[in-house]
Short mmCIF file of C-alpha atoms in Angstrom, two decimals:
data_model
loop_
_atom_site.label_atom_id
_atom_site.label_comp_id
_atom_site.label_asym_id
_atom_site.label_seq_id
_atom_site.Cartn_x
_atom_site.Cartn_y
_atom_site.Cartn_z
CA MET A 443 -12.45 29.28 -19.08
CA ASN A 444 -9.24 31.31 -18.90
CA ARG A 445 -10.14 32.78 -15.43
CA THR A 446 -10.96 29.24 -14.15
CA ALA A 447 -7.59 27.91 -15.39
CA ALA A 448 -5.79 30.81 -13.70
CA CYS A 449 -7.65 30.12 -10.37
CA LEU A 450 -6.72 26.42 -10.52
CA ALA A 451 -3.09 27.30 -11.32
CA LEU A 452 -2.93 29.54 -8.11
CA VAL A 453 -4.52 26.88 -6.10
CA PHE A 454 -1.90 24.33 -7.12
CA LEU A 455 0.94 26.85 -6.64
CA SER A 456 -0.27 27.46 -3.19
CA LEU A 457 -0.52 23.75 -2.40
CA HIS A 458 3.10 23.22 -3.86
CA THR A 459 4.64 26.08 -1.88
CA ARG A 460 2.95 24.86 1.39
CA ALA A 461 3.73 21.23 0.70
CA GLN A 462 7.42 22.02 0.22
CA GLU A 463 7.48 22.74 3.84
CA THR A 464 5.79 19.52 4.89
CA THR A 465 7.42 16.83 2.74
CA ALA A 466 10.72 16.65 4.41
CA PRO A 467 11.05 13.40 6.49
CA ASP A 468 9.97 13.68 10.05
CA PRO A 469 13.29 13.56 12.09
CA LYS A 470 11.42 11.70 14.86
CA GLY A 471 10.38 8.98 12.63
CA PHE A 472 7.28 6.73 13.05
CA GLU A 473 6.87 4.91 16.33
CA PHE A 474 5.97 1.20 16.00
CA LYS A 475 4.94 -0.52 19.13
CA ASP A 476 5.61 -4.17 20.09
CA GLY A 477 2.50 -6.26 18.97
CA ASP A 478 1.40 -3.78 16.23
CA ARG A 479 -0.98 -5.13 13.75
CA VAL A 480 -0.10 -3.46 10.36
CA VAL A 481 -2.36 -3.34 7.43
CA LEU A 482 -1.15 -2.31 3.98
CA LEU A 483 -3.85 -0.58 2.00
CA GLY A 484 -3.96 0.93 -1.53
CA SER A 485 -3.86 -0.22 -5.09
CA THR A 486 -1.57 -1.95 -7.43
CA ILE A 487 1.93 -0.83 -6.06
CA ILE A 488 1.02 -2.06 -2.53
CA GLU A 489 -0.73 -5.31 -3.62
CA ARG A 490 2.11 -6.44 -5.77
CA ASP A 491 4.64 -6.19 -2.93
CA GLN A 492 3.26 -9.52 -1.60
CA ARG A 493 4.89 -11.17 -4.66
CA TYR A 494 8.26 -10.32 -3.31
CA GLY A 495 7.80 -9.74 0.53
CA HIS A 496 10.44 -7.02 0.82
CA LEU A 497 8.43 -4.48 2.82
CA GLU A 498 7.48 -6.94 5.67
CA THR A 499 10.97 -8.35 5.69
CA ALA A 500 12.57 -5.06 5.94
CA LEU A 501 10.28 -3.88 8.71
CA ALA A 502 10.70 -6.98 10.72
CA LEU A 503 14.47 -6.78 10.62
CA ALA A 504 14.59 -3.02 11.14
CA LEU A 505 12.36 -3.22 14.26
CA GLY A 506 14.54 -5.73 15.95
CA ASP A 507 13.03 -7.11 19.13
CA LYS A 508 9.61 -5.57 18.27
CA THR A 509 7.14 -8.10 16.98
CA ILE A 510 4.56 -6.98 14.36
CA SER A 511 2.11 -8.76 12.12
CA VAL A 512 1.52 -7.52 8.62
CA ARG A 513 -1.61 -8.00 6.37
CA ASN A 514 -1.80 -6.82 2.82
CA LEU A 515 -5.37 -5.64 1.97
CA ALA A 516 -4.33 -3.69 -1.16
CA TRP A 517 -6.17 -4.38 -4.52
CA SER A 518 -4.79 -3.74 -7.90
CA GLY A 519 -6.54 -0.96 -9.77
CA ASP A 520 -8.51 0.19 -6.64
CA THR A 521 -9.33 3.66 -5.82
CA VAL A 522 -10.33 5.46 -2.56
CA PHE A 523 -13.91 4.87 -3.65
CA GLY A 524 -13.53 1.11 -3.69
CA ASP A 525 -14.07 0.63 -7.42
CA ALA A 526 -11.90 -2.57 -7.87
CA ARG A 527 -13.15 -4.30 -4.73
CA SER A 528 -16.95 -3.97 -5.89
CA TYR A 529 -17.08 -7.01 -8.09
CA PHE A 530 -20.51 -6.92 -9.60
CA GLY A 531 -22.08 -4.03 -7.49
CA PRO A 532 -21.48 -0.26 -6.98
CA PRO A 533 -18.17 0.94 -5.49
CA SER A 534 -19.92 1.13 -2.02
CA GLU A 535 -20.06 -2.63 -2.12
CA GLY A 536 -16.19 -2.62 -2.39
CA LEU A 537 -15.96 -0.29 0.69
CA GLN A 538 -18.24 -2.55 2.63
CA ARG A 539 -16.03 -5.49 1.79
CA LEU A 540 -12.98 -3.52 3.04
CA ALA A 541 -14.82 -2.41 6.30
CA ALA A 542 -15.61 -6.16 6.97
CA HIS A 543 -11.89 -7.09 6.62
CA LEU A 544 -10.75 -4.14 8.79
CA ASP A 545 -13.28 -5.24 11.41
CA LEU A 546 -11.80 -8.67 11.29
CA LEU A 547 -8.18 -7.58 11.53
CA LYS A 548 -8.41 -4.67 13.91
CA PRO A 549 -5.25 -2.94 12.71
CA THR A 550 -3.18 -0.63 14.92
CA VAL A 551 -1.25 0.82 12.02
CA VAL A 552 -2.55 1.29 8.44
CA LEU A 553 -0.13 2.25 5.60
CA VAL A 554 -2.15 3.83 2.70
CA CYS A 555 -1.21 4.64 -0.77
CA TYR A 556 -3.74 5.74 -3.32
CA GLY A 557 -3.94 8.15 -6.31
CA THR A 558 -2.08 6.58 -9.29
CA ASP A 559 -5.32 6.89 -11.27
CA LEU A 560 -5.11 10.68 -11.08
CA ALA A 561 -2.05 10.63 -13.17
CA HIS A 562 -3.98 10.21 -16.27
CA ASP A 563 -7.50 11.28 -15.15
CA GLY A 564 -6.15 14.76 -14.53
CA LEU A 565 -6.38 16.89 -11.40
CA LYS A 566 -9.93 18.16 -12.08
CA THR A 567 -11.01 15.13 -10.03
CA LEU A 568 -8.67 16.07 -7.09
CA PRO A 569 -11.50 17.56 -4.84
CA ALA A 570 -13.63 14.38 -5.21
CA PHE A 571 -10.54 12.21 -4.65
CA LEU A 572 -9.69 14.01 -1.29
CA THR A 573 -13.30 13.67 -0.15
CA GLY A 574 -13.28 10.07 -0.87
CA TYR A 575 -9.98 9.59 0.76
CA ARG A 576 -11.24 11.38 3.92
CA ALA A 577 -14.26 9.15 3.95
CA LEU A 578 -12.10 6.06 3.57
CA LEU A 579 -9.89 7.17 6.55
CA ASP A 580 -12.93 7.72 8.54
CA GLU A 581 -14.06 4.19 7.94
CA VAL A 582 -10.62 2.85 8.92
CA ARG A 583 -10.84 4.69 12.15
CA GLU A 584 -14.43 3.51 12.88
CA LYS A 585 -13.22 -0.06 12.43
CA ALA A 586 -9.91 0.31 14.30
CA PRO A 587 -10.26 3.11 16.96
CA GLY A 588 -6.91 4.65 17.83
CA VAL A 589 -5.25 3.45 14.61
CA ARG A 590 -1.99 5.32 13.51
CA LEU A 591 -1.94 6.25 9.81
CA ILE A 592 0.93 6.46 7.37
CA LEU A 593 0.09 7.98 4.12
CA MET A 594 2.17 7.79 0.88
CA PRO A 595 1.64 9.39 -2.52
CA PRO A 596 1.97 7.41 -5.70
CA VAL A 597 5.58 7.10 -7.04
CA PRO A 598 6.82 8.59 -10.32
CA LEU A 599 6.08 6.70 -13.63
CA GLU A 600 8.81 5.80 -16.06
CA THR A 601 9.05 6.78 -19.69
CA LEU A 602 10.16 3.48 -21.51
CA PRO A 603 10.75 3.00 -25.23
CA ALA A 604 7.78 2.99 -27.61
CA PRO A 605 5.08 1.79 -27.98
CA LEU A 606 4.92 2.51 -24.10
CA PRO A 607 3.68 6.07 -23.53
CA ASP A 608 5.55 9.24 -22.54
CA GLN A 609 4.74 9.78 -18.90
CA THR A 610 5.89 13.42 -18.65
CA ALA A 611 2.42 15.02 -18.28
CA ALA A 612 1.33 12.16 -15.94
CA ASN A 613 4.25 12.85 -13.59
CA LYS A 614 3.45 16.61 -13.47
CA ASN A 615 -0.03 15.62 -12.29
CA LEU A 616 1.50 13.33 -9.64
CA ALA A 617 3.88 15.93 -8.40
CA LEU A 618 0.78 18.32 -7.73
CA LEU A 619 -1.05 15.34 -6.24
CA ARG A 620 1.85 14.65 -3.79
CA ASP A 621 1.73 18.40 -2.80
CA ALA A 622 -1.88 18.11 -1.91
CA LEU A 623 -1.51 14.86 -0.19
CA ALA A 624 1.22 16.26 2.03
CA LYS A 625 -1.30 18.92 3.29
CA PHE A 626 -4.19 16.37 3.44
CA ALA A 627 -1.97 14.11 5.64
CA LYS A 628 -1.54 16.97 8.23
CA THR A 629 -5.27 17.42 8.38
CA GLN A 630 -5.63 13.69 9.10
CA ASN A 631 -2.82 13.56 11.79
CA ALA A 632 -1.17 11.05 9.54
CA PHE A 633 2.64 10.32 9.13
CA PHE A 634 3.56 11.34 5.59
CA ILE A 635 6.25 9.52 3.57
CA ASP A 636 7.12 11.36 0.31
CA THR A 637 7.64 8.37 -1.81
CA PHE A 638 7.28 10.39 -4.88
CA GLU A 639 10.31 12.51 -4.10
CA ALA A 640 12.22 9.53 -2.56
CA MET A 641 11.83 7.69 -5.93
CA GLY A 642 13.34 10.54 -7.98
CA GLY A 643 10.64 13.25 -7.88
CA THR A 644 9.40 14.72 -11.17
CA PRO A 645 11.66 12.89 -13.80
CA ARG A 646 13.37 14.63 -16.62
CA SER A 647 11.50 14.27 -20.00
CA GLY A 648 12.85 11.41 -22.10
CA ILE A 649 13.52 7.67 -21.72
CA THR A 650 14.37 6.45 -18.20
CA GLU A 651 17.95 5.25 -18.30
CA ARG A 652 17.73 2.61 -15.38
CA PRO A 653 14.16 1.54 -15.25
CA LEU A 654 12.87 -0.16 -12.00
CA THR A 655 9.57 -0.98 -13.78
CA GLU A 656 8.41 -3.65 -16.22
CA ASN A 657 6.34 -1.18 -18.26
CA GLY A 658 6.78 2.18 -16.79
CA VAL A 659 4.15 1.63 -13.93
CA HIS A 660 4.71 -1.81 -12.28
CA TYR A 661 7.96 -2.27 -10.28
CA THR A 662 10.22 -5.19 -10.76
CA GLU A 663 11.65 -7.02 -7.70
CA ALA A 664 14.71 -4.79 -8.00
CA GLY A 665 12.30 -1.83 -8.04
CA TYR A 666 10.60 -2.96 -4.80
CA ARG A 667 13.93 -3.41 -3.12
CA VAL A 668 14.70 0.32 -3.73
CA LEU A 669 11.41 1.54 -2.89
CA VAL A 670 11.34 -0.48 0.40
CA GLY A 671 14.61 0.94 1.38
CA LYS A 672 13.43 4.53 0.95
CA ILE A 673 10.27 3.71 2.90
CA VAL A 674 12.18 2.20 5.78
CA ALA A 675 14.54 5.15 5.98
CA ALA A 676 11.58 7.54 5.85
CA LEU A 677 10.03 5.82 8.85
CA GLY A 678 13.26 6.58 10.80
CA LEU A 679 14.30 2.93 10.77
CA LYS A 680 17.68 1.52 9.88
CA MET A 681 18.33 -1.82 8.32
CA THR A 682 20.09 -4.34 10.35
CA ALA A 683 23.02 -6.32 8.96
CA THR A 684 22.10 -9.94 8.39
CA ALA A 685 23.52 -13.00 6.67
CA PRO A 686 22.06 -12.89 2.99
CA ALA A 687 20.97 -16.50 3.24
CA ALA A 688 19.15 -15.91 6.53
CA ALA A 689 17.34 -12.77 5.14
CA GLU A 690 16.29 -14.61 1.98
CA GLU A 691 14.78 -17.45 4.08
CA LEU A 692 12.86 -14.88 5.95
CA ARG A 693 11.60 -13.25 2.78
CA ARG A 694 10.34 -16.51 1.47
CA ALA A 695 8.53 -17.19 4.59
CA VAL A 696 6.79 -13.80 4.31
CA VAL A 697 5.75 -14.57 0.81
CA ALA A 698 4.30 -17.91 1.87
CA LYS A 699 2.35 -16.33 4.81
CA ASP A 700 0.99 -13.63 2.31
CA THR A 701 -0.11 -16.27 -0.14
CA LEU A 702 -2.04 -18.01 2.67
CA PHE A 703 -3.67 -14.67 3.71
CA PHE A 704 -4.51 -13.63 0.01
CA ASN A 705 -6.35 -17.01 -0.42
CA ARG A 706 -8.05 -16.41 3.01
CA TRP A 707 -9.49 -12.99 2.20
CA ARG A 708 -9.87 -13.15 -1.57
CA PRO A 709 -10.67 -16.85 -2.50
CA GLN A 710 -10.88 -17.25 -6.29
CA ASN A 711 -14.39 -18.60 -6.16
CA GLU A 712 -15.80 -16.00 -3.78
CA THR A 713 -18.99 -15.61 -5.81
CA TYR A 714 -19.80 -19.35 -5.27
CA LEU A 715 -18.85 -19.20 -1.61
CA PHE A 716 -20.47 -15.94 -0.52
CA GLY A 717 -22.17 -14.24 -3.56
CA PHE A 718 -25.10 -14.85 -5.79
CA ARG A 719 -24.05 -18.30 -6.71
CA LYS A 720 -23.53 -19.58 -3.15
CA HIS A 721 -26.57 -21.93 -3.61
CA GLU A 722 -24.25 -24.03 -5.69
CA GLN A 723 -21.05 -24.20 -3.46
CA GLY A 724 -21.90 -22.08 -0.49
CA GLN A 725 -21.43 -25.12 1.83
CA ASN A 726 -17.72 -24.88 1.27
CA ALA A 727 -17.47 -21.42 2.75
CA LYS A 728 -16.74 -23.12 6.16
CA GLU A 729 -13.39 -24.00 4.76
CA ILE A 730 -12.23 -20.34 4.58
CA PRO A 731 -11.70 -19.78 8.30
CA MET A 732 -9.55 -22.98 8.20
CA PHE A 733 -6.76 -20.83 6.85
CA ASP A 734 -6.58 -18.87 10.12
CA PRO A 735 -4.50 -21.41 12.04
CA LEU A 736 -2.23 -21.87 8.96
CA ILE A 737 -1.65 -18.04 8.84
CA GLU A 738 -0.97 -18.06 12.60
CA ALA A 739 1.60 -20.75 12.25
CA ALA A 740 3.07 -18.92 9.17
CA ASP A 741 3.34 -15.79 11.41
CA LYS A 742 5.24 -17.72 14.02
CA ARG A 743 7.47 -19.10 11.54
CA VAL A 744 8.33 -15.56 10.20
CA GLN A 745 9.15 -14.45 13.74
CA GLU A 746 11.42 -17.44 14.31
CA LEU A 747 13.26 -16.71 11.07
CA LYS A 748 13.51 -13.03 11.97
CA VAL A 749 15.28 -13.92 15.27
CA ALA A 750 17.55 -16.22 13.33
CA ALA A 751 18.37 -13.54 10.77
CA LEU A 752 19.14 -10.92 13.49
CA ALA A 753 21.35 -13.43 15.20
CA SER A 754 23.26 -14.10 11.95
CA GLY A 755 24.15 -10.39 11.80
CA LYS A 756 25.83 -10.56 15.13
CA GLN A 757 28.21 -13.46 14.38
CA PRO A 758 31.71 -12.59 13.77
#
């Protein structure tokens, strides 16, 4: 056992040493193209952004004249194996559901963030995690040939007053995971954003003085504002000055569009519409595609408000 532990320690030290050379932001940034279809993929931290709409709002403003569409396919509690998406079947069912949605959306850019589950599961599962991650990205590429990938590691967890847990050990795991993902991103020809370091890196032990989370894990709206700012900067983009009221109107339109899309791809009664109880209400499944023109109209509204917000920043 001691020999095994020593070998693992050497592996992680090697990962850490090599990753230190790769986690610095790419000075060239990530190149977005006009008309890009961006899909957000991952677990809780990505899914919950749709409550606030800060990421799409910031990207829209920072990209100026370039027009993109953004769709959030993240799922709280999900893993690279599709566990949370699987409903009543095995994880493979969840991945099949994801594949169908990717086939529908045909993204040109996919931003991915997985791995928070390893914070407490421990890094003994790291080899299986990376194998599953690779298989997931292969599926993305199959459904969207030529897609450009952006990978992010999980952010640090915060230690808040009892009875919430001390996250010191979990953050050490996440730091090592970040190192492994930096190397992994290179093997996948993916743009890597070191969100772990950007959000403070390995925190000092003790209570977090200025928390950005509700419970040590889930970001507040203020937390998402900070995180999104770091992401935009790491992508090589700069925020554009806008009138606060115009930017807020844009953000609210983004949230409204995201709500429509969420109801389109994750209807609450999906089991009755498409699952084993569709014999009861399956006739209503025809209503789901009726969301599409509403989402398209919401996208146009977002673009109109983006133009107005950018113009507001140019006024004397």
